[in-house]
């Protein structure tokens, strides 16, 4: 049986009203130890925001520039792994890094992991094969293990009352990074697919500079457990079994989801050989955390965070597609931060955010070929939801856990969000693939057969259109420009119809999340002027 630390005793005894540990915790949280905003605190916050900005460059690039990379080095069928590598590493590394940072401090985890991001981006910029590009993303993906620490440190160095503002500012940096990524990325690759190399050189440079700046500016006092525990004590308190189960389970589970219907059906051995062991390992992780490890990855002191984890799991991000989403997210983040800080309420913004997601998905489900300009206004609802949700959800998750667990609670939230995104991608992919084959035959046939085209050429016509081989299409008997235009119209209709089921499914998820958010308890008393981890020694 592990001997608990003083901090762990305080956490475990917090529910006993006669325990002196409760009094100590209440006094610590309620006391106003804020002595003004120092220059050092402001500079550290800006350096962490720069790291968040730099990380979004690679995240957006892995999706938005995937086809440009494939055009240069081949391997178009494997582009999904560019973004999947990031999702897997975010999910796997976040919780253990967050826990280790409580024992060894935050600084060098942030700096060193961010440096890995720079190295990975350089590898991608020099790639000559898709395999090398994916390997580069794996290296760059290590940097996302520090992501929970960015959210945790920006919160704990400022007063709790300002926590929504701290999170809102961080999300503004991310949104600005998204805008920068899309503008620069598309400008560099507009006339030359090889422009992705320059983009990743830029991303590497920004991440490297961000790591160096943070190393110089962020010099926090030693944390209590850094001083009180020996190296052996620290190593023994890490949840090694949990890390192994989490890493192996998530990797197998995510690989199975990525391959489902792309290219293998669910009944194929390639899927089952990964999916079933992955699920078994994740179940074993749950049993281990519930029965055998009460102070591990899922510390039992975080009794109030389960609702936030569920909402994070239901958070599905589509923002890579729309520039207006980032612009709206900036305004929404600032508005949500101001509202939450002034009125000390988080429930209403989160409900409104998920309702905004639902509206966006419903509107997208109504798209037709004549929607035109309206399409570009719908993502405003998506951007509003993202800006508000990411600001308030992280804040309430951190306030739902004891101060000593702010890092691991943030790590779990972001890990669950990443896992939820992987599951959603598999669900949406399965829905799309189940509809598109039928829709293509139906809608293309409905558009070209009335023009006198022989039904016998329909399979070859569809194959040519979907592969964008217009030379082969034009060579088919009876096909002229009018038929090709009609076929393209049918192709668009088929894709709209197939995506419609995805939007409806996403709207249902959003509605469930909005309903669940109604039961959030506003942490009014916790939003005070106490600073959990001031940078200045008192």
mmCIF file of N, CA and C in Angstrom, residues 305-435:
data_model
loop_
_atom_site.group_PDB
_atom_site.id
_atom_site.type_symbol
_atom_site.label_atom_id
_atom_site.label_comp_id
_atom_site.label_asym_id
_atom_site.label_seq_id
_atom_site.Cartn_x
_atom_site.Cartn_y
_atom_site.Cartn_z
ATOM 1 N N UNK A 305 -15.159 16.314 -11.590
ATOM 2 C CA UNK A 305 -14.747 16.594 -12.969
ATOM 3 C C UNK A 305 -15.430 15.701 -13.995
ATOM 4 N N UNK A 306 -16.168 14.688 -13.548
ATOM 5 C CA UNK A 306 -16.722 13.709 -14.488
ATOM 6 C C UNK A 306 -17.632 14.357 -15.520
ATOM 7 N N UNK A 307 -18.426 15.344 -15.097
ATOM 8 C CA UNK A 307 -19.338 15.999 -16.038
ATOM 9 C C UNK A 307 -18.563 16.761 -17.105
ATOM 10 N N UNK A 308 -17.474 17.410 -16.704
ATOM 11 C CA UNK A 308 -16.651 18.139 -17.670
ATOM 12 C C UNK A 308 -16.003 17.188 -18.667
ATOM 13 N N UNK A 309 -15.594 16.005 -18.200
ATOM 14 C CA UNK A 309 -14.989 15.026 -19.100
ATOM 15 C C UNK A 309 -15.994 14.547 -20.137
ATOM 16 N N UNK A 310 -17.239 14.336 -19.712
ATOM 17 C CA UNK A 310 -18.273 13.901 -20.657
ATOM 18 C C UNK A 310 -18.521 14.972 -21.710
ATOM 19 N N UNK A 311 -18.604 16.227 -21.279
ATOM 20 C CA UNK A 311 -18.839 17.315 -22.227
ATOM 21 C C UNK A 311 -17.658 17.462 -23.182
ATOM 22 N N UNK A 312 -16.443 17.287 -22.666
ATOM 23 C CA UNK A 312 -15.265 17.367 -23.532
ATOM 24 C C UNK A 312 -15.263 16.240 -24.554
ATOM 25 N N UNK A 313 -15.710 15.060 -24.136
ATOM 26 C CA UNK A 313 -15.776 13.917 -25.052
ATOM 27 C C UNK A 313 -16.741 14.195 -26.203
ATOM 28 N N UNK A 314 -17.807 14.953 -25.921
ATOM 29 C CA UNK A 314 -18.810 15.256 -26.937
ATOM 30 C C UNK A 314 -18.432 16.464 -27.788
ATOM 31 N N UNK A 315 -17.286 17.093 -27.471
ATOM 32 C CA UNK A 315 -16.850 18.265 -28.227
ATOM 33 C C UNK A 315 -16.146 17.820 -29.496
ATOM 34 N N UNK A 316 -16.770 18.080 -30.635
ATOM 35 C CA UNK A 316 -16.214 17.688 -31.928
ATOM 36 C C UNK A 316 -15.824 18.951 -32.694
ATOM 37 N N UNK A 317 -14.583 19.040 -33.137
ATOM 38 C CA UNK A 317 -14.088 20.262 -33.762
ATOM 39 C C UNK A 317 -13.996 20.096 -35.282
ATOM 40 N N UNK A 318 -14.624 21.058 -35.996
ATOM 41 C CA UNK A 318 -14.597 21.061 -37.461
ATOM 42 C C UNK A 318 -13.924 22.335 -37.989
ATOM 43 N N UNK A 319 -13.213 23.063 -37.116
ATOM 44 C CA UNK A 319 -12.813 24.417 -37.458
ATOM 45 C C UNK A 319 -11.772 24.501 -38.558
ATOM 46 N N UNK A 320 -11.145 23.355 -38.940
ATOM 47 C CA UNK A 320 -10.109 23.436 -39.965
ATOM 48 C C UNK A 320 -10.663 23.901 -41.301
ATOM 49 N N UNK A 321 -11.953 23.787 -41.497
ATOM 50 C CA UNK A 321 -12.524 24.050 -42.809
ATOM 51 C C UNK A 321 -12.839 25.520 -43.047
ATOM 52 N N UNK A 322 -12.953 26.327 -41.997
ATOM 53 C CA UNK A 322 -13.541 27.644 -42.157
ATOM 54 C C UNK A 322 -12.697 28.732 -41.488
ATOM 55 N N UNK A 323 -12.274 29.724 -42.267
ATOM 56 C CA UNK A 323 -11.547 30.856 -41.721
ATOM 57 C C UNK A 323 -12.416 31.676 -40.777
ATOM 58 N N UNK A 324 -13.691 31.856 -41.130
ATOM 59 C CA UNK A 324 -14.581 32.678 -40.319
ATOM 60 C C UNK A 324 -14.751 32.097 -38.924
ATOM 61 N N UNK A 325 -14.541 30.778 -38.796
ATOM 62 C CA UNK A 325 -14.655 30.140 -37.487
ATOM 63 C C UNK A 325 -13.632 30.714 -36.521
ATOM 64 N N UNK A 326 -12.397 30.856 -36.968
ATOM 65 C CA UNK A 326 -11.357 31.402 -36.107
ATOM 66 C C UNK A 326 -11.659 32.849 -35.728
ATOM 67 N N UNK A 327 -12.116 33.641 -36.694
ATOM 68 C CA UNK A 327 -12.421 35.045 -36.415
ATOM 69 C C UNK A 327 -13.525 35.158 -35.371
ATOM 70 N N UNK A 328 -14.566 34.353 -35.517
ATOM 71 C CA UNK A 328 -15.662 34.377 -34.557
ATOM 72 C C UNK A 328 -15.205 33.868 -33.198
ATOM 73 N N UNK A 329 -14.327 32.860 -33.190
ATOM 74 C CA UNK A 329 -13.844 32.297 -31.931
ATOM 75 C C UNK A 329 -13.096 33.335 -31.102
ATOM 76 N N UNK A 330 -12.390 34.246 -31.759
ATOM 77 C CA UNK A 330 -11.682 35.304 -31.029
ATOM 78 C C UNK A 330 -12.669 36.165 -30.254
ATOM 79 N N UNK A 331 -13.705 36.624 -30.944
ATOM 80 C CA UNK A 331 -14.717 37.468 -30.296
ATOM 81 C C UNK A 331 -15.437 36.695 -29.197
ATOM 82 N N UNK A 332 -15.797 35.442 -29.495
ATOM 83 C CA UNK A 332 -16.542 34.634 -28.529
ATOM 84 C C UNK A 332 -15.711 34.338 -27.284
ATOM 85 N N UNK A 333 -14.427 34.062 -27.457
ATOM 86 C CA UNK A 333 -13.553 33.787 -26.311
ATOM 87 C C UNK A 333 -13.478 34.990 -25.382
ATOM 88 N N UNK A 334 -13.304 36.166 -25.963
ATOM 89 C CA UNK A 334 -13.220 37.384 -25.155
ATOM 90 C C UNK A 334 -14.540 37.667 -24.451
ATOM 91 N N UNK A 335 -15.653 37.483 -25.163
ATOM 92 C CA UNK A 335 -16.966 37.734 -24.565
ATOM 93 C C UNK A 335 -17.247 36.759 -23.430
ATOM 94 N N UNK A 336 -16.948 35.479 -23.642
ATOM 95 C CA UNK A 336 -17.182 34.474 -22.604
ATOM 96 C C UNK A 336 -16.299 34.726 -21.391
ATOM 97 N N UNK A 337 -15.048 35.108 -21.639
ATOM 98 C CA UNK A 337 -14.133 35.388 -20.537
ATOM 99 C C UNK A 337 -14.628 36.558 -19.696
ATOM 100 N N UNK A 338 -15.055 37.630 -20.350
ATOM 101 C CA UNK A 338 -15.544 38.806 -19.629
ATOM 102 C C UNK A 338 -16.809 38.480 -18.839
ATOM 103 N N UNK A 339 -17.752 37.783 -19.467
ATOM 104 C CA UNK A 339 -19.006 37.438 -18.788
ATOM 105 C C UNK A 339 -18.743 36.566 -17.559
ATOM 106 N N UNK A 340 -17.917 35.538 -17.718
ATOM 107 C CA UNK A 340 -17.671 34.601 -16.622
ATOM 108 C C UNK A 340 -16.923 35.259 -15.471
ATOM 109 N N UNK A 341 -15.978 36.140 -15.793
ATOM 110 C CA UNK A 341 -15.212 36.803 -14.743
ATOM 111 C C UNK A 341 -16.061 37.809 -13.972
ATOM 112 N N UNK A 342 -16.945 38.507 -14.670
ATOM 113 C CA UNK A 342 -17.771 39.530 -14.019
ATOM 114 C C UNK A 342 -18.903 38.905 -13.210
ATOM 115 N N UNK A 343 -19.616 37.953 -13.808
ATOM 116 C CA UNK A 343 -20.802 37.388 -13.159
ATOM 117 C C UNK A 343 -20.523 36.077 -12.428
ATOM 118 N N UNK A 344 -19.316 35.539 -12.539
ATOM 119 C CA UNK A 344 -18.926 34.297 -11.872
ATOM 120 C C UNK A 344 -19.853 33.141 -12.237
ATOM 121 N N UNK A 345 -20.227 33.058 -13.491
ATOM 122 C CA UNK A 345 -21.121 32.000 -13.964
ATOM 123 C C UNK A 345 -20.510 31.339 -15.197
ATOM 124 N N UNK A 346 -20.580 30.013 -15.221
ATOM 125 C CA UNK A 346 -20.028 29.253 -16.343
ATOM 126 C C UNK A 346 -21.061 28.351 -17.010
ATOM 127 N N UNK A 347 -22.136 28.047 -16.298
ATOM 128 C CA UNK A 347 -23.128 27.120 -16.849
ATOM 129 C C UNK A 347 -23.790 27.675 -18.102
ATOM 130 N N UNK A 348 -24.292 28.895 -18.041
ATOM 131 C CA UNK A 348 -25.002 29.476 -19.179
ATOM 132 C C UNK A 348 -24.132 29.549 -20.429
ATOM 133 N N UNK A 349 -22.885 30.034 -20.348
ATOM 134 C CA UNK A 349 -22.058 30.059 -21.565
ATOM 135 C C UNK A 349 -21.842 28.677 -22.174
ATOM 136 N N UNK A 350 -21.659 27.654 -21.339
ATOM 137 C CA UNK A 350 -21.428 26.311 -21.879
ATOM 138 C C UNK A 350 -22.680 25.778 -22.556
ATOM 139 N N UNK A 351 -23.849 26.012 -21.952
ATOM 140 C CA UNK A 351 -25.112 25.594 -22.575
ATOM 141 C C UNK A 351 -25.286 26.299 -23.917
ATOM 142 N N UNK A 352 -25.030 27.600 -23.936
ATOM 143 C CA UNK A 352 -25.161 28.373 -25.175
ATOM 144 C C UNK A 352 -24.163 27.876 -26.225
ATOM 145 N N UNK A 353 -22.955 27.509 -25.791
ATOM 146 C CA UNK A 353 -21.929 27.031 -26.729
ATOM 147 C C UNK A 353 -22.375 25.755 -27.431
ATOM 148 N N UNK A 354 -22.851 24.786 -26.663
ATOM 149 C CA UNK A 354 -23.278 23.529 -27.289
ATOM 150 C C UNK A 354 -24.556 23.715 -28.097
ATOM 151 N N UNK A 355 -25.394 24.649 -27.688
ATOM 152 C CA UNK A 355 -26.565 24.975 -28.503
ATOM 153 C C UNK A 355 -26.133 25.583 -29.831
ATOM 154 N N UNK A 356 -25.085 26.395 -29.791
ATOM 155 C CA UNK A 356 -24.544 26.982 -31.017
ATOM 156 C C UNK A 356 -23.985 25.901 -31.940
ATOM 157 N N UNK A 357 -23.300 24.895 -31.357
ATOM 158 C CA UNK A 357 -22.845 23.752 -32.160
ATOM 159 C C UNK A 357 -24.023 23.064 -32.836
ATOM 160 N N UNK A 358 -25.097 22.875 -32.073
ATOM 161 C CA UNK A 358 -26.273 22.187 -32.611
ATOM 162 C C UNK A 358 -26.867 22.972 -33.777
ATOM 163 N N UNK A 359 -26.966 24.290 -33.621
ATOM 164 C CA UNK A 359 -27.506 25.130 -34.695
ATOM 165 C C UNK A 359 -26.629 25.026 -35.940
ATOM 166 N N UNK A 360 -25.318 25.078 -35.745
ATOM 167 C CA UNK A 360 -24.395 24.952 -36.878
ATOM 168 C C UNK A 360 -24.616 23.643 -37.629
ATOM 169 N N UNK A 361 -24.687 22.547 -36.899
ATOM 170 C CA UNK A 361 -24.853 21.240 -37.540
ATOM 171 C C UNK A 361 -26.199 21.119 -38.245
ATOM 172 N N UNK A 362 -27.247 21.677 -37.654
ATOM 173 C CA UNK A 362 -28.567 21.645 -38.293
ATOM 174 C C UNK A 362 -28.544 22.448 -39.592
ATOM 175 N N UNK A 363 -27.926 23.620 -39.544
ATOM 176 C CA UNK A 363 -27.839 24.448 -40.749
ATOM 177 C C UNK A 363 -27.037 23.745 -41.842
ATOM 178 N N UNK A 364 -25.939 23.098 -41.457
ATOM 179 C CA UNK A 364 -25.134 22.388 -42.452
ATOM 180 C C UNK A 364 -25.908 21.221 -43.058
ATOM 181 N N UNK A 365 -26.794 20.620 -42.268
ATOM 182 C CA UNK A 365 -27.598 19.507 -42.782
ATOM 183 C C UNK A 365 -28.619 19.962 -43.810
ATOM 184 N N UNK A 366 -28.922 21.259 -43.823
ATOM 185 C CA UNK A 366 -29.917 21.778 -44.773
ATOM 186 C C UNK A 366 -29.288 22.289 -46.065
ATOM 187 N N UNK A 367 -27.974 22.158 -46.209
ATOM 188 C CA UNK A 367 -27.292 22.692 -47.389
ATOM 189 C C UNK A 367 -27.811 22.065 -48.681
ATOM 190 N N UNK A 368 -27.934 22.901 -49.689
ATOM 191 C CA UNK A 368 -28.241 22.448 -51.045
ATOM 192 C C UNK A 368 -27.264 23.133 -51.994
ATOM 193 N N UNK A 369 -27.305 22.763 -53.257
ATOM 194 C CA UNK A 369 -26.406 23.381 -54.232
ATOM 195 C C UNK A 369 -26.705 24.854 -54.435
ATOM 196 N N UNK A 370 -27.885 25.293 -54.036
ATOM 197 C CA UNK A 370 -28.248 26.702 -54.203
ATOM 198 C C UNK A 370 -28.032 27.520 -52.929
ATOM 199 N N UNK A 371 -27.433 26.913 -51.902
ATOM 200 C CA UNK A 371 -27.240 27.638 -50.639
ATOM 201 C C UNK A 371 -26.317 28.834 -50.812
ATOM 202 N N UNK A 372 -25.310 28.692 -51.657
ATOM 203 C CA UNK A 372 -24.443 29.819 -52.001
ATOM 204 C C UNK A 372 -23.790 30.488 -50.812
ATOM 205 N N UNK A 373 -23.980 31.802 -50.722
ATOM 206 C CA UNK A 373 -23.319 32.617 -49.708
ATOM 207 C C UNK A 373 -23.686 32.199 -48.295
ATOM 208 N N UNK A 374 -24.869 31.655 -48.103
ATOM 209 C CA UNK A 374 -25.310 31.264 -46.762
ATOM 210 C C UNK A 374 -24.337 30.292 -46.112
ATOM 211 N N UNK A 375 -23.689 29.456 -46.923
ATOM 212 C CA UNK A 375 -22.744 28.482 -46.383
ATOM 213 C C UNK A 375 -21.660 29.158 -45.562
ATOM 214 N N UNK A 376 -21.216 30.321 -45.981
ATOM 215 C CA UNK A 376 -20.101 30.988 -45.314
ATOM 216 C C UNK A 376 -20.525 31.719 -44.051
ATOM 217 N N UNK A 377 -21.822 31.801 -43.789
ATOM 218 C CA UNK A 377 -22.288 32.398 -42.530
ATOM 219 C C UNK A 377 -22.524 31.344 -41.455
ATOM 220 N N UNK A 378 -22.779 30.116 -41.852
ATOM 221 C CA UNK A 378 -23.060 29.066 -40.866
ATOM 222 C C UNK A 378 -21.899 28.829 -39.898
ATOM 223 N N UNK A 379 -20.639 28.842 -40.359
ATOM 224 C CA UNK A 379 -19.530 28.593 -39.430
ATOM 225 C C UNK A 379 -19.394 29.635 -38.325
ATOM 226 N N UNK A 380 -20.123 30.742 -38.424
ATOM 227 C CA UNK A 380 -20.120 31.713 -37.329
ATOM 228 C C UNK A 380 -20.612 31.044 -36.049
ATOM 229 N N UNK A 381 -21.633 30.204 -36.174
ATOM 230 C CA UNK A 381 -22.149 29.492 -34.999
ATOM 231 C C UNK A 381 -21.106 28.513 -34.457
ATOM 232 N N UNK A 382 -20.358 27.882 -35.347
ATOM 233 C CA UNK A 382 -19.303 26.973 -34.917
ATOM 234 C C UNK A 382 -18.213 27.728 -34.167
ATOM 235 N N UNK A 383 -17.771 28.850 -34.723
ATOM 236 C CA UNK A 383 -16.735 29.636 -34.074
ATOM 237 C C UNK A 383 -17.174 30.167 -32.724
ATOM 238 N N UNK A 384 -18.432 30.601 -32.645
ATOM 239 C CA UNK A 384 -18.952 31.088 -31.368
ATOM 240 C C UNK A 384 -18.938 29.972 -30.327
ATOM 241 N N UNK A 385 -19.390 28.791 -30.728
ATOM 242 C CA UNK A 385 -19.412 27.669 -29.798
ATOM 243 C C UNK A 385 -18.027 27.277 -29.327
ATOM 244 N N UNK A 386 -17.066 27.219 -30.246
ATOM 245 C CA UNK A 386 -15.708 26.838 -29.879
ATOM 246 C C UNK A 386 -15.071 27.856 -28.940
ATOM 247 N N UNK A 387 -15.219 29.136 -29.265
ATOM 248 C CA UNK A 387 -14.618 30.168 -28.433
ATOM 249 C C UNK A 387 -15.144 30.153 -27.019
ATOM 250 N N UNK A 388 -16.448 30.001 -26.871
ATOM 251 C CA UNK A 388 -17.070 29.993 -25.548
ATOM 252 C C UNK A 388 -16.768 28.688 -24.820
ATOM 253 N N UNK A 389 -16.921 27.572 -25.532
ATOM 254 C CA UNK A 389 -16.814 26.259 -24.893
ATOM 255 C C UNK A 389 -15.403 25.992 -24.379
ATOM 256 N N UNK A 390 -14.398 26.239 -25.202
ATOM 257 C CA UNK A 390 -13.033 25.958 -24.790
ATOM 258 C C UNK A 390 -12.605 26.850 -23.634
ATOM 259 N N UNK A 391 -13.110 28.067 -23.597
ATOM 260 C CA UNK A 391 -12.784 28.975 -22.501
ATOM 261 C C UNK A 391 -13.395 28.507 -21.194
ATOM 262 N N UNK A 392 -14.669 28.183 -21.217
ATOM 263 C CA UNK A 392 -15.407 27.883 -19.983
ATOM 264 C C UNK A 392 -15.245 26.444 -19.526
ATOM 265 N N UNK A 393 -15.121 25.508 -20.459
ATOM 266 C CA UNK A 393 -15.041 24.102 -20.077
ATOM 267 C C UNK A 393 -13.739 23.803 -19.347
ATOM 268 N N UNK A 394 -12.623 24.340 -19.828
ATOM 269 C CA UNK A 394 -11.351 24.145 -19.134
ATOM 270 C C UNK A 394 -11.400 24.802 -17.763
ATOM 271 N N UNK A 395 -11.985 25.984 -17.688
ATOM 272 C CA UNK A 395 -12.083 26.694 -16.413
ATOM 273 C C UNK A 395 -12.857 25.892 -15.386
ATOM 274 N N UNK A 396 -14.016 25.385 -15.771
ATOM 275 C CA UNK A 396 -14.846 24.676 -14.794
ATOM 276 C C UNK A 396 -14.248 23.324 -14.430
ATOM 277 N N UNK A 397 -13.538 22.690 -15.350
ATOM 278 C CA UNK A 397 -12.864 21.427 -15.028
ATOM 279 C C UNK A 397 -11.775 21.660 -13.987
ATOM 280 N N UNK A 398 -11.025 22.742 -14.144
ATOM 281 C CA UNK A 398 -9.971 23.048 -13.182
ATOM 282 C C UNK A 398 -10.540 23.404 -11.817
ATOM 283 N N UNK A 399 -11.647 24.132 -11.795
ATOM 284 C CA UNK A 399 -12.264 24.513 -10.529
ATOM 285 C C UNK A 399 -12.999 23.350 -9.875
ATOM 286 N N UNK A 400 -13.290 22.299 -10.639
ATOM 287 C CA UNK A 400 -13.979 21.133 -10.086
ATOM 288 C C UNK A 400 -13.025 20.198 -9.357
ATOM 289 N N UNK A 401 -11.732 20.422 -9.511
ATOM 290 C CA UNK A 401 -10.722 19.589 -8.866
ATOM 291 C C UNK A 401 -9.986 20.415 -7.812
ATOM 292 N N UNK A 402 -9.416 19.764 -6.800
ATOM 293 C CA UNK A 402 -8.618 20.489 -5.810
ATOM 294 C C UNK A 402 -7.436 21.187 -6.467
ATOM 295 N N UNK A 403 -6.931 22.268 -5.877
ATOM 296 C CA UNK A 403 -5.824 23.020 -6.485
ATOM 297 C C UNK A 403 -4.611 22.160 -6.811
ATOM 298 N N UNK A 404 -4.327 21.168 -5.971
ATOM 299 C CA UNK A 404 -3.172 20.322 -6.209
ATOM 300 C C UNK A 404 -3.307 19.406 -7.402
ATOM 301 N N UNK A 405 -4.521 19.325 -7.965
ATOM 302 C CA UNK A 405 -4.768 18.430 -9.096
ATOM 303 C C UNK A 405 -5.149 19.191 -10.360
ATOM 304 N N UNK A 406 -4.837 20.476 -10.415
ATOM 305 C CA UNK A 406 -5.223 21.278 -11.577
ATOM 306 C C UNK A 406 -4.538 20.766 -12.842
ATOM 307 N N UNK A 407 -3.297 20.310 -12.720
ATOM 308 C CA UNK A 407 -2.559 19.845 -13.893
ATOM 309 C C UNK A 407 -3.147 18.551 -14.447
ATOM 310 N N UNK A 408 -3.335 17.559 -13.585
ATOM 311 C CA UNK A 408 -3.843 16.271 -14.057
ATOM 312 C C UNK A 408 -5.291 16.380 -14.509
ATOM 313 N N UNK A 409 -6.087 17.258 -13.867
ATOM 314 C CA UNK A 409 -7.476 17.428 -14.306
ATOM 315 C C UNK A 409 -7.530 18.033 -15.706
ATOM 316 N N UNK A 410 -6.649 18.990 -15.981
ATOM 317 C CA UNK A 410 -6.584 19.577 -17.320
ATOM 318 C C UNK A 410 -6.096 18.553 -18.336
ATOM 319 N N UNK A 411 -5.107 17.752 -17.937
ATOM 320 C CA UNK A 411 -4.604 16.722 -18.835
ATOM 321 C C UNK A 411 -5.660 15.706 -19.209
ATOM 322 N N UNK A 412 -6.464 15.304 -18.231
ATOM 323 C CA UNK A 412 -7.538 14.352 -18.514
ATOM 324 C C UNK A 412 -8.580 14.962 -19.443
ATOM 325 N N UNK A 413 -8.915 16.227 -19.209
ATOM 326 C CA UNK A 413 -9.922 16.888 -20.040
ATOM 327 C C UNK A 413 -9.486 16.913 -21.506
ATOM 328 N N UNK A 414 -8.254 17.345 -21.753
ATOM 329 C CA UNK A 414 -7.772 17.435 -23.132
ATOM 330 C C UNK A 414 -7.565 16.054 -23.747
ATOM 331 N N UNK A 415 -7.173 15.085 -22.921
ATOM 332 C CA UNK A 415 -7.005 13.724 -23.421
ATOM 333 C C UNK A 415 -8.341 13.127 -23.840
ATOM 334 N N UNK A 416 -9.352 13.324 -23.019
ATOM 335 C CA UNK A 416 -10.685 12.804 -23.335
ATOM 336 C C UNK A 416 -11.242 13.502 -24.568
ATOM 337 N N UNK A 417 -10.983 14.804 -24.698
ATOM 338 C CA UNK A 417 -11.443 15.531 -25.889
ATOM 339 C C UNK A 417 -10.798 14.963 -27.144
ATOM 340 N N UNK A 418 -9.509 14.672 -27.061
ATOM 341 C CA UNK A 418 -8.813 14.107 -28.212
ATOM 342 C C UNK A 418 -9.346 12.720 -28.552
ATOM 343 N N UNK A 419 -9.582 11.894 -27.528
ATOM 344 C CA UNK A 419 -10.132 10.558 -27.766
ATOM 345 C C UNK A 419 -11.534 10.651 -28.358
ATOM 346 N N UNK A 420 -12.326 11.589 -27.847
ATOM 347 C CA UNK A 420 -13.669 11.783 -28.392
ATOM 348 C C UNK A 420 -13.635 12.176 -29.854
ATOM 349 N N UNK A 421 -12.645 12.991 -30.226
ATOM 350 C CA UNK A 421 -12.510 13.367 -31.628
ATOM 351 C C UNK A 421 -12.181 12.178 -32.516
ATOM 352 N N UNK A 422 -11.323 11.269 -32.012
ATOM 353 C CA UNK A 422 -10.979 10.075 -32.789
ATOM 354 C C UNK A 422 -12.189 9.174 -32.976
ATOM 355 N N UNK A 423 -12.971 9.008 -31.907
ATOM 356 C CA UNK A 423 -14.174 8.178 -31.997
ATOM 357 C C UNK A 423 -15.178 8.810 -32.958
ATOM 358 N N UNK A 424 -15.334 10.134 -32.851
ATOM 359 C CA UNK A 424 -16.280 10.828 -33.730
ATOM 360 C C UNK A 424 -15.869 10.688 -35.189
ATOM 361 N N UNK A 425 -14.563 10.800 -35.451
ATOM 362 C CA UNK A 425 -14.079 10.670 -36.827
ATOM 363 C C UNK A 425 -14.437 9.302 -37.403
ATOM 364 N N UNK A 426 -14.279 8.262 -36.585
ATOM 365 C CA UNK A 426 -14.613 6.915 -37.050
ATOM 366 C C UNK A 426 -16.110 6.774 -37.301
ATOM 367 N N UNK A 427 -16.914 7.343 -36.398
ATOM 368 C CA UNK A 427 -18.371 7.274 -36.561
ATOM 369 C C UNK A 427 -18.795 7.997 -37.835
ATOM 370 N N UNK A 428 -18.278 9.206 -38.017
ATOM 371 C CA UNK A 428 -18.653 9.994 -39.190
ATOM 372 C C UNK A 428 -18.150 9.334 -40.477
ATOM 373 N N UNK A 429 -16.958 8.759 -40.409
ATOM 374 C CA UNK A 429 -16.406 8.078 -41.579
ATOM 375 C C UNK A 429 -17.269 6.881 -41.970
ATOM 376 N N UNK A 430 -17.718 6.132 -40.960
ATOM 377 C CA UNK A 430 -18.574 4.970 -41.231
ATOM 378 C C UNK A 430 -19.913 5.410 -41.820
ATOM 379 N N UNK A 431 -20.467 6.495 -41.272
ATOM 380 C CA UNK A 431 -21.741 7.007 -41.788
ATOM 381 C C UNK A 431 -21.591 7.442 -43.243
ATOM 382 N N UNK A 432 -20.534 8.180 -43.524
ATOM 383 C CA UNK A 432 -20.317 8.682 -44.885
ATOM 384 C C UNK A 432 -20.138 7.530 -45.875
ATOM 385 N N UNK A 433 -19.290 6.576 -45.516
ATOM 386 C CA UNK A 433 -19.020 5.468 -46.435
ATOM 387 C C UNK A 433 -20.238 4.586 -46.659
ATOM 388 N N UNK A 434 -21.133 4.536 -45.674
ATOM 389 C CA UNK A 434 -22.342 3.728 -45.842
ATOM 390 C C UNK A 434 -23.338 4.386 -46.786
ATOM 391 N N UNK A 435 -23.179 5.689 -47.036
ATOM 392 C CA UNK A 435 -24.132 6.428 -47.861
ATOM 393 C C UNK A 435 -23.612 6.771 -49.253
#
